[in-house]
PDB file of C-alpha atoms in Angstrom:
ATOM      1  CA  UNK A   1     -20.496 -59.441   8.989  1.00 78.00           C
ATOM      2  CA  UNK A   2     -22.495 -56.418  10.085  1.00 86.00           C
ATOM      3  CA  UNK A   3     -22.012 -53.228  12.055  1.00 87.00           C
ATOM      4  CA  UNK A   4     -22.979 -54.733  15.421  1.00 89.00           C
ATOM      5  CA  UNK A   5     -20.515 -57.591  15.109  1.00 92.00           C
ATOM      6  CA  UNK A   6     -17.674 -55.270  14.148  1.00 91.00           C
ATOM      7  CA  UNK A   7     -18.433 -53.005  17.090  1.00 90.00           C
ATOM      8  CA  UNK A   8     -18.335 -55.949  19.507  1.00 92.00           C
ATOM      9  CA  UNK A   9     -14.932 -56.976  18.111  1.00 91.00           C
ATOM     10  CA  UNK A  10     -13.605 -53.430  18.437  1.00 89.00           C
ATOM     11  CA  UNK A  11     -14.839 -53.112  22.022  1.00 89.00           C
ATOM     12  CA  UNK A  12     -13.331 -56.483  22.920  1.00 91.00           C
ATOM     13  CA  UNK A  13      -9.946 -55.288  21.688  1.00 88.00           C
ATOM     14  CA  UNK A  14     -10.213 -52.127  23.804  1.00 85.00           C
ATOM     15  CA  UNK A  15     -11.856 -53.504  26.965  1.00 87.00           C
ATOM     16  CA  UNK A  16     -10.206 -56.912  27.098  1.00 85.00           C
ATOM     17  CA  UNK A  17     -13.091 -59.155  28.201  1.00 88.00           C
ATOM     18  CA  UNK A  18     -16.537 -60.309  27.135  1.00 90.00           C
ATOM     19  CA  UNK A  19     -17.979 -59.245  30.486  1.00 90.00           C
ATOM     20  CA  UNK A  20     -16.630 -55.708  30.137  1.00 91.00           C
ATOM     21  CA  UNK A  21     -17.989 -55.441  26.589  1.00 90.00           C
ATOM     22  CA  UNK A  22     -21.415 -56.686  27.750  1.00 91.00           C
ATOM     23  CA  UNK A  23     -21.495 -54.054  30.496  1.00 91.00           C
ATOM     24  CA  UNK A  24     -20.430 -51.296  28.094  1.00 88.00           C
ATOM     25  CA  UNK A  25     -23.060 -52.220  25.491  1.00 90.00           C
ATOM     26  CA  UNK A  26     -25.720 -53.039  28.110  1.00 90.00           C
ATOM     27  CA  UNK A  27     -26.380 -56.574  26.902  1.00 92.00           C
ATOM     28  CA  UNK A  28     -25.675 -60.017  28.315  1.00 93.00           C
ATOM     29  CA  UNK A  29     -22.301 -61.757  27.959  1.00 91.00           C
ATOM     30  CA  UNK A  30     -24.040 -64.545  26.020  1.00 93.00           C
ATOM     31  CA  UNK A  31     -25.289 -61.995  23.477  1.00 93.00           C
ATOM     32  CA  UNK A  32     -21.714 -60.749  23.011  1.00 91.00           C
ATOM     33  CA  UNK A  33     -20.443 -64.301  22.545  1.00 91.00           C
ATOM     34  CA  UNK A  34     -23.143 -64.969  19.957  1.00 93.00           C
ATOM     35  CA  UNK A  35     -22.162 -61.896  17.926  1.00 92.00           C
ATOM     36  CA  UNK A  36     -18.532 -62.992  17.981  1.00 93.00           C
ATOM     37  CA  UNK A  37     -19.486 -66.492  16.789  1.00 93.00           C
ATOM     38  CA  UNK A  38     -21.569 -65.057  13.924  1.00 92.00           C
ATOM     39  CA  UNK A  39     -18.679 -62.825  12.878  1.00 91.00           C
ATOM     40  CA  UNK A  40     -16.182 -65.681  13.022  1.00 92.00           C
ATOM     41  CA  UNK A  41     -18.308 -67.729  10.584  1.00 92.00           C
ATOM     42  CA  UNK A  42     -17.677 -65.154   7.853  1.00 90.00           C
ATOM     43  CA  UNK A  43     -13.895 -64.939   8.420  1.00 93.00           C
ATOM     44  CA  UNK A  44     -11.542 -67.797   7.361  1.00 92.00           C
ATOM     45  CA  UNK A  45      -8.937 -67.167  10.109  1.00 93.00           C
ATOM     46  CA  UNK A  46      -9.368 -67.001  13.918  1.00 92.00           C
ATOM     47  CA  UNK A  47     -10.268 -63.572  15.290  1.00 91.00           C
ATOM     48  CA  UNK A  48      -9.952 -64.368  19.012  1.00 91.00           C
ATOM     49  CA  UNK A  49      -7.919 -66.682  21.235  1.00 91.00           C
ATOM     50  CA  UNK A  50      -7.650 -67.549  24.896  1.00 87.00           C
ATOM     51  CA  UNK A  51      -4.991 -65.879  27.029  1.00 85.00           C
ATOM     52  CA  UNK A  52      -5.486 -67.586  30.370  1.00 82.00           C
ATOM     53  CA  UNK A  53      -9.092 -66.875  31.365  1.00 80.00           C
ATOM     54  CA  UNK A  54      -9.360 -63.908  29.023  1.00 83.00           C
ATOM     55  CA  UNK A  55     -10.519 -63.793  25.392  1.00 87.00           C
ATOM     56  CA  UNK A  56      -8.228 -61.601  23.332  1.00 88.00           C
ATOM     57  CA  UNK A  57      -7.894 -60.649  19.688  1.00 92.00           C
ATOM     58  CA  UNK A  58      -5.537 -62.409  17.315  1.00 93.00           C
ATOM     59  CA  UNK A  59      -3.497 -60.345  14.868  1.00 94.00           C
ATOM     60  CA  UNK A  60      -6.244 -60.845  12.263  1.00 94.00           C
ATOM     61  CA  UNK A  61      -8.841 -59.882  14.840  1.00 91.00           C
ATOM     62  CA  UNK A  62      -6.971 -56.706  15.711  1.00 92.00           C
ATOM     63  CA  UNK A  63      -6.621 -55.793  12.028  1.00 94.00           C
ATOM     64  CA  UNK A  64     -10.376 -56.213  11.552  1.00 93.00           C
ATOM     65  CA  UNK A  65     -11.080 -54.234  14.733  1.00 90.00           C
ATOM     66  CA  UNK A  66      -8.923 -51.391  13.413  1.00 89.00           C
ATOM     67  CA  UNK A  67     -10.849 -51.514  10.118  1.00 91.00           C
ATOM     68  CA  UNK A  68     -14.100 -51.389  12.115  1.00 88.00           C
ATOM     69  CA  UNK A  69     -13.190 -47.846  13.211  1.00 85.00           C
ATOM     70  CA  UNK A  70     -13.299 -46.736   9.585  1.00 87.00           C
ATOM     71  CA  UNK A  71     -16.603 -48.575   9.053  1.00 87.00           C
ATOM     72  CA  UNK A  72     -18.247 -46.905  12.063  1.00 84.00           C
ATOM     73  CA  UNK A  73     -16.922 -43.512  10.974  1.00 83.00           C
ATOM     74  CA  UNK A  74     -18.344 -43.972   7.464  1.00 82.00           C
ATOM     75  CA  UNK A  75     -21.702 -45.106   8.850  1.00 80.00           C
ATOM     76  CA  UNK A  76     -21.835 -42.136  11.211  1.00 77.00           C
ATOM     77  CA  UNK A  77     -21.225 -39.791   8.294  1.00 82.00           C
ATOM     78  CA  UNK A  78     -23.922 -41.563   6.272  1.00 78.00           C
ATOM     79  CA  UNK A  79     -26.426 -41.201   9.124  1.00 78.00           C
ATOM     80  CA  UNK A  80     -25.587 -37.542   9.471  1.00 77.00           C
ATOM     81  CA  UNK A  81     -26.105 -37.060   5.733  1.00 76.00           C
ATOM     82  CA  UNK A  82     -29.509 -38.736   5.938  1.00 77.00           C
ATOM     83  CA  UNK A  83     -30.471 -36.628   8.964  1.00 73.00           C
ATOM     84  CA  UNK A  84     -29.550 -33.475   7.081  1.00 77.00           C
ATOM     85  CA  UNK A  85     -31.600 -34.641   4.088  1.00 78.00           C
ATOM     86  CA  UNK A  86     -34.619 -35.477   6.251  1.00 76.00           C
ATOM     87  CA  UNK A  87     -34.523 -32.154   8.105  1.00 82.00           C
ATOM     88  CA  UNK A  88     -33.716 -29.983   5.073  1.00 86.00           C
ATOM     89  CA  UNK A  89     -36.555 -27.402   4.962  1.00 84.00           C
ATOM     90  CA  UNK A  90     -35.949 -26.420   1.336  1.00 88.00           C
ATOM     91  CA  UNK A  91     -35.730 -29.882  -0.196  1.00 89.00           C
ATOM     92  CA  UNK A  92     -37.506 -30.746  -3.433  1.00 93.00           C
ATOM     93  CA  UNK A  93     -41.001 -32.224  -3.095  1.00 95.00           C
ATOM     94  CA  UNK A  94     -42.630 -33.995  -6.034  1.00 97.00           C
ATOM     95  CA  UNK A  95     -46.378 -33.318  -6.157  1.00 98.00           C
ATOM     96  CA  UNK A  96     -48.886 -34.786  -8.633  1.00 98.00           C
ATOM     97  CA  UNK A  97     -52.563 -33.858  -9.031  1.00 97.00           C
ATOM     98  CA  UNK A  98     -55.487 -34.403 -11.370  1.00 94.00           C
ATOM     99  CA  UNK A  99     -56.213 -31.449 -13.681  1.00 91.00           C
ATOM    100  CA  UNK A 100     -58.859 -29.432 -11.821  1.00 90.00           C
ATOM    101  CA  UNK A 101     -57.134 -30.155  -8.507  1.00 94.00           C
ATOM    102  CA  UNK A 102     -53.849 -28.923  -9.931  1.00 95.00           C
ATOM    103  CA  UNK A 103     -55.494 -25.759 -11.257  1.00 93.00           C
ATOM    104  CA  UNK A 104     -57.022 -25.040  -7.839  1.00 94.00           C
ATOM    105  CA  UNK A 105     -54.110 -25.938  -5.560  1.00 96.00           C
ATOM    106  CA  UNK A 106     -50.887 -25.316  -7.485  1.00 97.00           C
ATOM    107  CA  UNK A 107     -51.136 -21.500  -7.735  1.00 96.00           C
ATOM    108  CA  UNK A 108     -51.965 -21.265  -4.023  1.00 96.00           C
ATOM    109  CA  UNK A 109     -49.009 -23.467  -3.083  1.00 96.00           C
ATOM    110  CA  UNK A 110     -46.578 -21.551  -5.273  1.00 96.00           C
ATOM    111  CA  UNK A 111     -47.637 -18.277  -3.654  1.00 95.00           C
ATOM    112  CA  UNK A 112     -47.464 -19.692  -0.129  1.00 94.00           C
ATOM    113  CA  UNK A 113     -44.029 -21.297  -0.613  1.00 95.00           C
ATOM    114  CA  UNK A 114     -42.053 -18.325  -1.901  1.00 93.00           C
ATOM    115  CA  UNK A 115     -39.668 -17.902   1.035  1.00 92.00           C
ATOM    116  CA  UNK A 116     -36.007 -18.853   0.389  1.00 90.00           C
ATOM    117  CA  UNK A 117     -36.154 -21.689   2.939  1.00 91.00           C
ATOM    118  CA  UNK A 118     -39.438 -23.107   1.606  1.00 94.00           C
ATOM    119  CA  UNK A 119     -39.585 -26.510  -0.112  1.00 94.00           C
ATOM    120  CA  UNK A 120     -38.951 -26.533  -3.853  1.00 93.00           C
ATOM    121  CA  UNK A 121     -41.976 -27.901  -5.678  1.00 96.00           C
ATOM    122  CA  UNK A 122     -41.749 -30.262  -8.648  1.00 97.00           C
ATOM    123  CA  UNK A 123     -45.317 -30.178 -10.015  1.00 98.00           C
ATOM    124  CA  UNK A 124     -46.929 -32.803 -12.266  1.00 97.00           C
ATOM    125  CA  UNK A 125     -50.413 -33.269 -13.743  1.00 95.00           C
ATOM    126  CA  UNK A 126     -51.835 -36.788 -13.799  1.00 93.00           C
ATOM    127  CA  UNK A 127     -55.191 -37.424 -15.497  1.00 86.00           C
ATOM    128  CA  UNK A 128     -55.852 -41.031 -14.423  1.00 90.00           C
ATOM    129  CA  UNK A 129     -58.691 -43.301 -13.345  1.00 88.00           C
ATOM    130  CA  UNK A 130     -59.288 -43.715  -9.606  1.00 89.00           C
ATOM    131  CA  UNK A 131     -57.483 -47.056  -9.356  1.00 90.00           C
ATOM    132  CA  UNK A 132     -54.356 -45.533 -10.889  1.00 93.00           C
ATOM    133  CA  UNK A 133     -53.821 -42.816  -8.267  1.00 95.00           C
ATOM    134  CA  UNK A 134     -52.285 -44.999  -5.492  1.00 95.00           C
ATOM    135  CA  UNK A 135     -49.497 -46.368  -7.759  1.00 94.00           C
ATOM    136  CA  UNK A 136     -48.405 -42.763  -8.402  1.00 96.00           C
ATOM    137  CA  UNK A 137     -47.149 -42.631  -4.788  1.00 96.00           C
ATOM    138  CA  UNK A 138     -44.219 -44.775  -5.943  1.00 93.00           C
ATOM    139  CA  UNK A 139     -42.782 -41.902  -7.962  1.00 94.00           C
ATOM    140  CA  UNK A 140     -44.197 -38.779  -6.249  1.00 97.00           C
ATOM    141  CA  UNK A 141     -43.948 -37.623  -2.641  1.00 96.00           C
ATOM    142  CA  UNK A 142     -47.579 -36.454  -2.554  1.00 98.00           C
ATOM    143  CA  UNK A 143     -50.508 -37.221  -4.881  1.00 98.00           C
ATOM    144  CA  UNK A 144     -53.700 -35.139  -4.897  1.00 98.00           C
ATOM    145  CA  UNK A 145     -56.426 -37.588  -5.936  1.00 96.00           C
ATOM    146  CA  UNK A 146     -60.216 -37.657  -6.111  1.00 94.00           C
ATOM    147  CA  UNK A 147     -62.924 -40.283  -5.739  1.00 92.00           C
ATOM    148  CA  UNK A 148     -66.705 -40.220  -5.535  1.00 87.00           C
ATOM    149  CA  UNK A 149     -68.608 -40.483  -2.257  1.00 83.00           C
ATOM    150  CA  UNK A 150     -69.581 -44.139  -2.644  1.00 81.00           C
ATOM    151  CA  UNK A 151     -66.554 -45.311  -4.614  1.00 84.00           C
ATOM    152  CA  UNK A 152     -64.236 -47.918  -3.048  1.00 89.00           C
ATOM    153  CA  UNK A 153     -61.891 -46.403  -0.439  1.00 92.00           C
ATOM    154  CA  UNK A 154     -58.211 -45.911  -1.103  1.00 95.00           C
ATOM    155  CA  UNK A 155     -56.079 -48.994  -0.381  1.00 91.00           C
ATOM    156  CA  UNK A 156     -54.471 -49.307   3.028  1.00 89.00           C
ATOM    157  CA  UNK A 157     -51.022 -49.199   1.427  1.00 86.00           C
ATOM    158  CA  UNK A 158     -51.467 -45.427   0.975  1.00 90.00           C
ATOM    159  CA  UNK A 159     -51.688 -42.891   3.781  1.00 94.00           C
ATOM    160  CA  UNK A 160     -54.674 -40.603   3.165  1.00 97.00           C
ATOM    161  CA  UNK A 161     -55.059 -36.963   4.233  1.00 97.00           C
ATOM    162  CA  UNK A 162     -58.522 -35.541   3.377  1.00 97.00           C
ATOM    163  CA  UNK A 163     -58.578 -32.086   1.780  1.00 97.00           C
ATOM    164  CA  UNK A 164     -62.145 -31.469   0.592  1.00 96.00           C
ATOM    165  CA  UNK A 165     -65.542 -33.103   0.326  1.00 95.00           C
ATOM    166  CA  UNK A 166     -66.662 -31.165  -2.710  1.00 94.00           C
ATOM    167  CA  UNK A 167     -70.225 -30.901  -4.073  1.00 92.00           C
ATOM    168  CA  UNK A 168     -70.793 -31.622  -7.771  1.00 92.00           C
ATOM    169  CA  UNK A 169     -73.280 -29.390  -9.573  1.00 93.00           C
ATOM    170  CA  UNK A 170     -75.047 -29.396 -12.919  1.00 95.00           C
ATOM    171  CA  UNK A 171     -73.346 -26.981 -15.335  1.00 95.00           C
ATOM    172  CA  UNK A 172     -75.742 -25.232 -17.728  1.00 96.00           C
ATOM    173  CA  UNK A 173     -75.225 -22.554 -20.361  1.00 96.00           C
ATOM    174  CA  UNK A 174     -76.388 -19.088 -19.346  1.00 94.00           C
ATOM    175  CA  UNK A 175     -79.970 -18.610 -20.543  1.00 93.00           C
ATOM    176  CA  UNK A 176     -80.872 -22.300 -20.409  1.00 95.00           C
ATOM    177  CA  UNK A 177     -84.477 -22.791 -19.170  1.00 95.00           C
ATOM    178  CA  UNK A 178     -83.302 -24.933 -16.238  1.00 95.00           C
ATOM    179  CA  UNK A 179     -80.954 -22.158 -15.059  1.00 92.00           C
ATOM    180  CA  UNK A 180     -83.943 -20.307 -13.604  1.00 92.00           C
ATOM    181  CA  UNK A 181     -84.298 -22.989 -10.921  1.00 92.00           C
ATOM    182  CA  UNK A 182     -82.215 -23.037  -7.759  1.00 88.00           C
ATOM    183  CA  UNK A 183     -81.913 -26.855  -7.736  1.00 91.00           C
ATOM    184  CA  UNK A 184     -82.580 -29.651 -10.203  1.00 94.00           C
ATOM    185  CA  UNK A 185     -83.631 -33.304 -10.074  1.00 94.00           C
ATOM    186  CA  UNK A 186     -82.465 -36.306 -12.060  1.00 93.00           C
ATOM    187  CA  UNK A 187     -85.721 -36.158 -14.046  1.00 94.00           C
ATOM    188  CA  UNK A 188     -85.003 -32.516 -14.951  1.00 94.00           C
ATOM    189  CA  UNK A 189     -81.609 -33.248 -16.487  1.00 95.00           C
ATOM    190  CA  UNK A 190     -81.885 -36.795 -17.850  1.00 93.00           C
ATOM    191  CA  UNK A 191     -83.356 -35.641 -21.147  1.00 93.00           C
ATOM    192  CA  UNK A 192     -80.579 -33.151 -21.887  1.00 94.00           C
ATOM    193  CA  UNK A 193     -77.533 -33.894 -24.065  1.00 95.00           C
ATOM    194  CA  UNK A 194     -74.526 -34.545 -21.813  1.00 95.00           C
ATOM    195  CA  UNK A 195     -70.799 -33.961 -21.710  1.00 95.00           C
ATOM    196  CA  UNK A 196     -69.019 -36.508 -19.504  1.00 92.00           C
ATOM    197  CA  UNK A 197     -65.625 -38.048 -18.781  1.00 89.00           C
ATOM    198  CA  UNK A 198     -64.065 -41.101 -20.371  1.00 87.00           C
ATOM    199  CA  UNK A 199     -64.790 -44.592 -19.036  1.00 83.00           C
ATOM    200  CA  UNK A 200     -63.074 -45.436 -15.756  1.00 76.00           C
ATOM    201  CA  UNK A 201     -62.920 -41.877 -14.426  1.00 78.00           C
ATOM    202  CA  UNK A 202     -64.698 -40.965 -11.185  1.00 69.00           C
ATOM    203  CA  UNK A 203     -67.438 -38.589 -12.388  1.00 78.00           C
ATOM    204  CA  UNK A 204     -68.967 -41.149 -14.733  1.00 79.00           C
ATOM    205  CA  UNK A 205     -70.503 -43.124 -11.851  1.00 80.00           C
ATOM    206  CA  UNK A 206     -72.592 -40.095 -10.875  1.00 84.00           C
ATOM    207  CA  UNK A 207     -73.917 -39.789 -14.425  1.00 86.00           C
ATOM    208  CA  UNK A 208     -74.922 -43.449 -14.173  1.00 85.00           C
ATOM    209  CA  UNK A 209     -76.668 -42.691 -10.853  1.00 87.00           C
ATOM    210  CA  UNK A 210     -78.621 -39.890 -12.537  1.00 90.00           C
ATOM    211  CA  UNK A 211     -79.720 -42.328 -15.244  1.00 90.00           C
ATOM    212  CA  UNK A 212     -80.853 -44.831 -12.603  1.00 90.00           C
ATOM    213  CA  UNK A 213     -82.756 -42.205 -10.592  1.00 90.00           C
ATOM    214  CA  UNK A 214     -84.497 -40.868 -13.692  1.00 91.00           C
ATOM    215  CA  UNK A 215     -85.293 -44.326 -15.043  1.00 92.00           C
ATOM    216  CA  UNK A 216     -83.719 -43.573 -18.414  1.00 91.00           C
ATOM    217  CA  UNK A 217     -80.235 -43.596 -19.893  1.00 90.00           C
ATOM    218  CA  UNK A 218     -78.822 -40.118 -20.421  1.00 90.00           C
ATOM    219  CA  UNK A 219     -77.336 -39.378 -23.818  1.00 91.00           C
ATOM    220  CA  UNK A 220     -73.619 -38.609 -23.638  1.00 93.00           C
ATOM    221  CA  UNK A 221     -72.603 -36.703 -26.753  1.00 94.00           C
ATOM    222  CA  UNK A 222     -69.106 -35.572 -25.804  1.00 95.00           C
ATOM    223  CA  UNK A 223     -66.313 -37.202 -23.805  1.00 94.00           C
ATOM    224  CA  UNK A 224     -64.026 -34.590 -22.250  1.00 93.00           C
ATOM    225  CA  UNK A 225     -61.969 -34.975 -19.071  1.00 89.00           C
ATOM    226  CA  UNK A 226     -60.544 -31.458 -18.762  1.00 89.00           C
ATOM    227  CA  UNK A 227     -62.956 -29.293 -16.705  1.00 90.00           C
ATOM    228  CA  UNK A 228     -61.943 -26.045 -18.429  1.00 91.00           C
ATOM    229  CA  UNK A 229     -62.763 -27.567 -21.819  1.00 94.00           C
ATOM    230  CA  UNK A 230     -66.058 -28.893 -20.464  1.00 95.00           C
ATOM    231  CA  UNK A 231     -66.995 -25.366 -19.383  1.00 95.00           C
ATOM    232  CA  UNK A 232     -66.301 -24.039 -22.871  1.00 96.00           C
ATOM    233  CA  UNK A 233     -68.430 -26.753 -24.477  1.00 96.00           C
ATOM    234  CA  UNK A 234     -71.284 -26.116 -22.028  1.00 97.00           C
ATOM    235  CA  UNK A 235     -71.109 -22.352 -22.643  1.00 96.00           C
ATOM    236  CA  UNK A 236     -71.278 -22.977 -26.403  1.00 96.00           C
ATOM    237  CA  UNK A 237     -74.487 -24.978 -26.028  1.00 95.00           C
ATOM    238  CA  UNK A 238     -72.928 -28.403 -26.513  1.00 95.00           C
ATOM    239  CA  UNK A 239     -74.769 -29.952 -23.573  1.00 95.00           C
ATOM    240  CA  UNK A 240     -74.845 -30.030 -19.776  1.00 96.00           C
ATOM    241  CA  UNK A 241     -72.296 -31.600 -17.455  1.00 95.00           C
ATOM    242  CA  UNK A 242     -71.333 -32.322 -13.889  1.00 93.00           C
ATOM    243  CA  UNK A 243     -68.878 -29.778 -12.568  1.00 92.00           C
ATOM    244  CA  UNK A 244     -67.134 -29.475  -9.181  1.00 92.00           C
ATOM    245  CA  UNK A 245     -68.425 -26.511  -7.200  1.00 91.00           C
ATOM    246  CA  UNK A 246     -65.184 -25.227  -5.666  1.00 92.00           C
ATOM    247  CA  UNK A 247     -62.265 -26.358  -7.830  1.00 91.00           C
ATOM    248  CA  UNK A 248     -63.683 -25.435 -11.252  1.00 88.00           C
ATOM    249  CA  UNK A 249     -62.949 -21.916 -12.434  1.00 86.00           C
ATOM    250  CA  UNK A 250     -65.964 -19.611 -12.869  1.00 88.00           C
ATOM    251  CA  UNK A 251     -67.001 -19.177 -16.506  1.00 92.00           C
ATOM    252  CA  UNK A 252     -69.143 -16.209 -17.608  1.00 93.00           C
ATOM    253  CA  UNK A 253     -71.175 -18.437 -19.933  1.00 95.00           C
ATOM    254  CA  UNK A 254     -71.906 -21.187 -17.392  1.00 95.00           C
ATOM    255  CA  UNK A 255     -74.177 -21.415 -14.347  1.00 94.00           C
ATOM    256  CA  UNK A 256     -74.066 -24.158 -11.715  1.00 93.00           C
ATOM    257  CA  UNK A 257     -77.155 -25.633 -10.101  1.00 94.00           C
ATOM    258  CA  UNK A 258     -77.338 -28.136  -7.246  1.00 92.00           C
ATOM    259  CA  UNK A 259     -78.729 -31.605  -7.917  1.00 91.00           C
ATOM    260  CA  UNK A 260     -81.321 -32.880  -5.430  1.00 91.00           C
ATOM    261  CA  UNK A 261     -82.081 -36.494  -4.567  1.00 87.00           C
ATOM    262  CA  UNK A 262     -78.647 -37.972  -5.368  1.00 84.00           C
ATOM    263  CA  UNK A 263     -75.463 -37.947  -3.288  1.00 79.00           C
ATOM    264  CA  UNK A 264     -73.218 -35.853  -5.523  1.00 86.00           C
ATOM    265  CA  UNK A 265     -69.911 -35.189  -3.802  1.00 90.00           C
ATOM    266  CA  UNK A 266     -66.335 -36.142  -4.446  1.00 91.00           C
ATOM    267  CA  UNK A 267     -63.503 -36.546  -1.973  1.00 95.00           C
ATOM    268  CA  UNK A 268     -60.246 -34.771  -2.725  1.00 96.00           C
ATOM    269  CA  UNK A 269     -57.434 -36.397  -0.745  1.00 98.00           C
ATOM    270  CA  UNK A 270     -53.662 -36.410  -0.561  1.00 98.00           C
ATOM    271  CA  UNK A 271     -52.125 -39.862  -0.927  1.00 98.00           C
ATOM    272  CA  UNK A 272     -48.574 -40.725   0.042  1.00 96.00           C
ATOM    273  CA  UNK A 273     -46.434 -43.547   1.290  1.00 94.00           C
ATOM    274  CA  UNK A 274     -45.900 -43.352   5.074  1.00 91.00           C
ATOM    275  CA  UNK A 275     -42.124 -42.946   4.838  1.00 90.00           C
ATOM    276  CA  UNK A 276     -42.401 -39.838   2.646  1.00 91.00           C
ATOM    277  CA  UNK A 277     -43.443 -37.624   5.570  1.00 92.00           C
ATOM    278  CA  UNK A 278     -40.229 -38.437   7.423  1.00 90.00           C
ATOM    279  CA  UNK A 279     -38.885 -35.477   5.423  1.00 91.00           C
ATOM    280  CA  UNK A 280     -39.539 -32.045   6.846  1.00 91.00           C
ATOM    281  CA  UNK A 281     -40.070 -30.533   3.376  1.00 93.00           C
ATOM    282  CA  UNK A 282     -42.841 -33.033   2.565  1.00 94.00           C
ATOM    283  CA  UNK A 283     -44.580 -32.329   5.886  1.00 94.00           C
ATOM    284  CA  UNK A 284     -44.444 -28.618   5.105  1.00 95.00           C
ATOM    285  CA  UNK A 285     -46.086 -29.058   1.688  1.00 96.00           C
ATOM    286  CA  UNK A 286     -48.763 -31.315   3.175  1.00 97.00           C
ATOM    287  CA  UNK A 287     -49.534 -28.684   5.807  1.00 96.00           C
ATOM    288  CA  UNK A 288     -49.787 -26.001   3.120  1.00 97.00           C
ATOM    289  CA  UNK A 289     -52.132 -28.202   1.073  1.00 97.00           C
ATOM    290  CA  UNK A 290     -54.487 -28.355   4.052  1.00 97.00           C
ATOM    291  CA  UNK A 291     -54.378 -24.566   4.402  1.00 96.00           C
ATOM    292  CA  UNK A 292     -54.955 -24.182   0.652  1.00 96.00           C
ATOM    293  CA  UNK A 293     -58.012 -26.449   0.886  1.00 96.00           C
ATOM    294  CA  UNK A 294     -59.618 -23.972   3.305  1.00 94.00           C
ATOM    295  CA  UNK A 295     -58.941 -21.190   0.807  1.00 94.00           C
ATOM    296  CA  UNK A 296     -60.367 -23.200  -2.109  1.00 93.00           C
ATOM    297  CA  UNK A 297     -63.497 -24.012  -0.111  1.00 90.00           C
ATOM    298  CA  UNK A 298     -63.989 -20.393   0.945  1.00 86.00           C
ATOM    299  CA  UNK A 299     -63.378 -18.890  -2.481  1.00 79.00           C
ATOM    300  CA  UNK A 300     -65.564 -21.436  -4.236  1.00 63.00           C
ATOM    301  CA  UNK A 301     -68.429 -21.127  -1.783  1.00 59.00           C
ATOM    302  CA  UNK A 302     -68.327 -17.320  -2.061  1.00 54.00           C
ATOM    303  CA  UNK A 303     -68.424 -17.466  -5.851  1.00 54.00           C
ATOM    304  CA  UNK A 304     -71.305 -19.977  -5.814  1.00 53.00           C
ATOM    305  CA  UNK A 305     -73.351 -17.801  -3.430  1.00 52.00           C
ATOM    306  CA  UNK A 306     -72.843 -14.696  -5.566  1.00 46.00           C
ATOM    307  CA  UNK A 307     -73.605 -16.604  -8.738  1.00 51.00           C
ATOM    308  CA  UNK A 308     -76.811 -18.098  -7.342  1.00 51.00           C
ATOM    309  CA  UNK A 309     -77.983 -14.715  -6.067  1.00 46.00           C
ATOM    310  CA  UNK A 310     -77.335 -13.067  -9.425  1.00 46.00           C
ATOM    311  CA  UNK A 311     -79.235 -15.738 -11.363  1.00 46.00           C
ATOM    312  CA  UNK A 312     -82.550 -15.443  -9.559  1.00 42.00           C
TER     313      UNK A 312
END
């Protein structure tokens, strides 16, 4: 039995005929009769009987119709509870992000969502390969993920909201001979010792593209995923690296230079399952992520302009 069948039985007990029930529920009499037949199959005793030309409830049918009132009341309360949950502005929203994305976006979100009726954030860091970002949407409401320009797109099972298309620059230690140039080529940097990410992570494909463009395999000395650690290693003279222009934090010992001749951008997107944004709190956080992306872009571009001007 289901809710529709119980409601038909209840209405039949109150209205007294299949035709009247059909009119009340705005369906055909045959549809009402079908629902009654389906309900009867699950009950071992008769629920209705003929009284002249009318179909009326038996004692068992009336008892079940009375119980249907309690069922409909419980379902109405459940729906109301769900509606309150969906429309709750201050509900908890689980948000995951890769490390440099978390460092760039989390402080901005926490500052923007300070009001008492703002969503409560549950923040997580997830340092995973590109293919492992979509599965995170099973356990988090929103996932800030990144992929390279020419990498495979996100699967259609995830809803994607673009945040940034971020340039990737060459990070050099202050005082390095190449730092005097405003832009570099693959040939300029291929002979340098490199710091790069572990296998399977997005930035590695761009290092491979630099090798291909230069016609020689670059030497990767250090494998470090955390951008802040990469900056420290670069500043200490451990090698050069690719570094995101806007989401990496400025380091006094590191300069960034654009790379010419190769498409060096990454997409930063928010992934989520479609049903997650049924909640008002999740929609609010997603909207604030978009606003934060404008701030990240503006702050990063301003720092890069000042840094380039000061290095000439």
